[in-house]
Amino acid sequence: MIPKTAYILITGAAGFIGSVLVNRLNDLGFGNLVLVDDFNEPGKERNLQFTRSLMRIEREILFNQLEQNEIPIDFVFHLGARTDTTEFDYSVHQHLNVDYSKKIWKYCTEKQIPLVYASSAATYGNGEFGYSDDHGMIEKLHPLNPYGISKNEFDKWALAQQLTPPIWTGLKFFNVYGPNEYHKGRMASVIFHAFHQIRTTGKMKLFKSHVPDFKDGQQLRDFIYVEDIIRVCLWLMDHQAASGIYNLGTGKARSFYDLVAATFHALDLQSNIDYIDMPIDIRDKYQYFTEAKMQKLAEAGYKESFTSLETGVIDYVRNYLVPDKYISTIH
């Protein structure tokens, strides 16, 4: 088990998942945290306002700082990425999601530091090859957008390396929701958008289906509460699971209708949903179904159950969104 005095580096530390991880590590008594992010990005400052850390380093000067300060890092969580699926300039994803990740990998390899990094279910594209995290499937995948392509390119690169960190894990996050996503704008979860739309208008807009196999609102995703993501990350820090790439979802797909209905229920309101056309810019790149195959993580030794959609939504809405005193930036 990693000691509380360990030095842990977290990229994307001011972002959604990274900041929740920082808070949980603080709760557990870890204070020697090296936090890496673009700390000037609007909206992120609130995510770390009550946290403890050893230092904060701007993303683009990380490697110079590590070399100059010779910080004895014991573990790395590489959660930083450009996650905007509507960013179609691939050079942005290449720089942040591929090239930067390679530098993290090489640093962990040289220093022999265990590494957990964030991949994505966006790598699966439209799911024509299913959602198995078997390494033999990764070369076959055809992601639908530059973000997914970049994540898959790094996964493929990682699997091809002969020189590796002592233990490494790539986690294919499915649809994550929960507190600290306030800064994500259009990319925030449907629950976040639903809460603010319901509060403002009394109703919620969902995308119509543009394929015959799915009814409006019945597009299916594997929604996972951020607290479950953190539990797995912390488990990987203390357990030597076999190195490789693992899915991280609940293993149970649910509809967007179910998600929004749960949000209305959390607010003690009757569902009131309108269906609108999906934007053209994402229509041909939209995943209608995702569902993580979770046997591999279970076989690695992770035995905890995952939060149900209804339980996660109630906790998020009632304990985080309703008491929130900040004004939403979502319009």
Short mmCIF file of N, CA and C in Angstrom, two decimals, residues 43 45-50 182 192 195-196 199 320-329:
data_model
loop_
_atom_site.label_atom_id
_atom_site.label_comp_id
_atom_site.label_asym_id
_atom_site.label_seq_id
_atom_site.Cartn_x
_atom_site.Cartn_y
_atom_site.Cartn_z
N GLY A 43 -12.95 28.97 -15.14
CA GLY A 43 -13.88 28.07 -14.49
C GLY A 43 -13.26 26.98 -13.66
N GLU A 45 -10.76 27.28 -11.47
CA GLU A 45 -10.16 27.69 -10.20
C GLU A 45 -10.95 27.19 -8.99
N ARG A 46 -12.24 27.04 -9.11
CA ARG A 46 -13.06 26.61 -7.98
C ARG A 46 -12.82 25.15 -7.61
N ASN A 47 -12.36 24.35 -8.58
CA ASN A 47 -12.23 22.92 -8.33
C ASN A 47 -11.16 22.57 -7.31
N LEU A 48 -10.17 23.45 -7.15
CA LEU A 48 -9.06 23.17 -6.24
C LEU A 48 -8.99 24.13 -5.06
N GLN A 49 -10.06 24.87 -4.83
CA GLN A 49 -9.97 25.98 -3.87
C GLN A 49 -9.76 25.51 -2.42
N PHE A 50 -10.14 24.29 -2.08
CA PHE A 50 -9.98 23.83 -0.71
C PHE A 50 -9.00 22.66 -0.61
N TYR A 182 -18.20 21.81 -13.77
CA TYR A 182 -18.84 23.10 -13.99
C TYR A 182 -18.22 23.90 -15.13
N PHE A 192 -25.92 17.69 -15.86
CA PHE A 192 -25.60 19.09 -15.56
C PHE A 192 -26.47 20.02 -16.39
N PHE A 195 -30.22 19.76 -15.28
CA PHE A 195 -30.50 20.48 -14.05
C PHE A 195 -30.75 21.96 -14.32
N HIS A 196 -29.85 22.57 -15.10
CA HIS A 196 -29.99 24.02 -15.35
C HIS A 196 -31.15 24.33 -16.29
N ARG A 199 -34.31 23.95 -14.14
CA ARG A 199 -34.45 25.08 -13.22
C ARG A 199 -34.91 26.36 -13.95
N TYR A 320 -24.84 18.35 -4.63
CA TYR A 320 -23.86 19.23 -5.29
C TYR A 320 -24.52 20.33 -6.11
N LEU A 321 -25.45 19.98 -7.00
CA LEU A 321 -26.03 20.99 -7.89
C LEU A 321 -27.03 21.89 -7.17
N VAL A 322 -27.92 21.32 -6.39
CA VAL A 322 -28.92 22.13 -5.70
C VAL A 322 -28.29 23.11 -4.71
N PRO A 323 -27.30 22.69 -3.90
CA PRO A 323 -26.70 23.65 -2.95
C PRO A 323 -25.71 24.61 -3.57
N ASP A 324 -25.40 24.45 -4.85
CA ASP A 324 -24.34 25.24 -5.49
C ASP A 324 -24.72 26.72 -5.52
N LYS A 325 -23.83 27.56 -5.03
CA LYS A 325 -24.07 29.00 -4.99
C LYS A 325 -23.48 29.72 -6.20
N TYR A 326 -22.78 28.97 -7.06
CA TYR A 326 -22.16 29.60 -8.22
C TYR A 326 -23.19 29.74 -9.35
N ILE A 327 -23.02 30.76 -10.15
CA ILE A 327 -23.89 30.98 -11.31
C ILE A 327 -23.37 30.17 -12.48
N SER A 328 -24.24 29.38 -13.08
CA SER A 328 -23.82 28.56 -14.21
C SER A 328 -23.35 29.40 -15.38
N THR A 329 -22.33 28.90 -16.09
CA THR A 329 -21.88 29.55 -17.31
C THR A 329 -22.50 28.92 -18.55
#
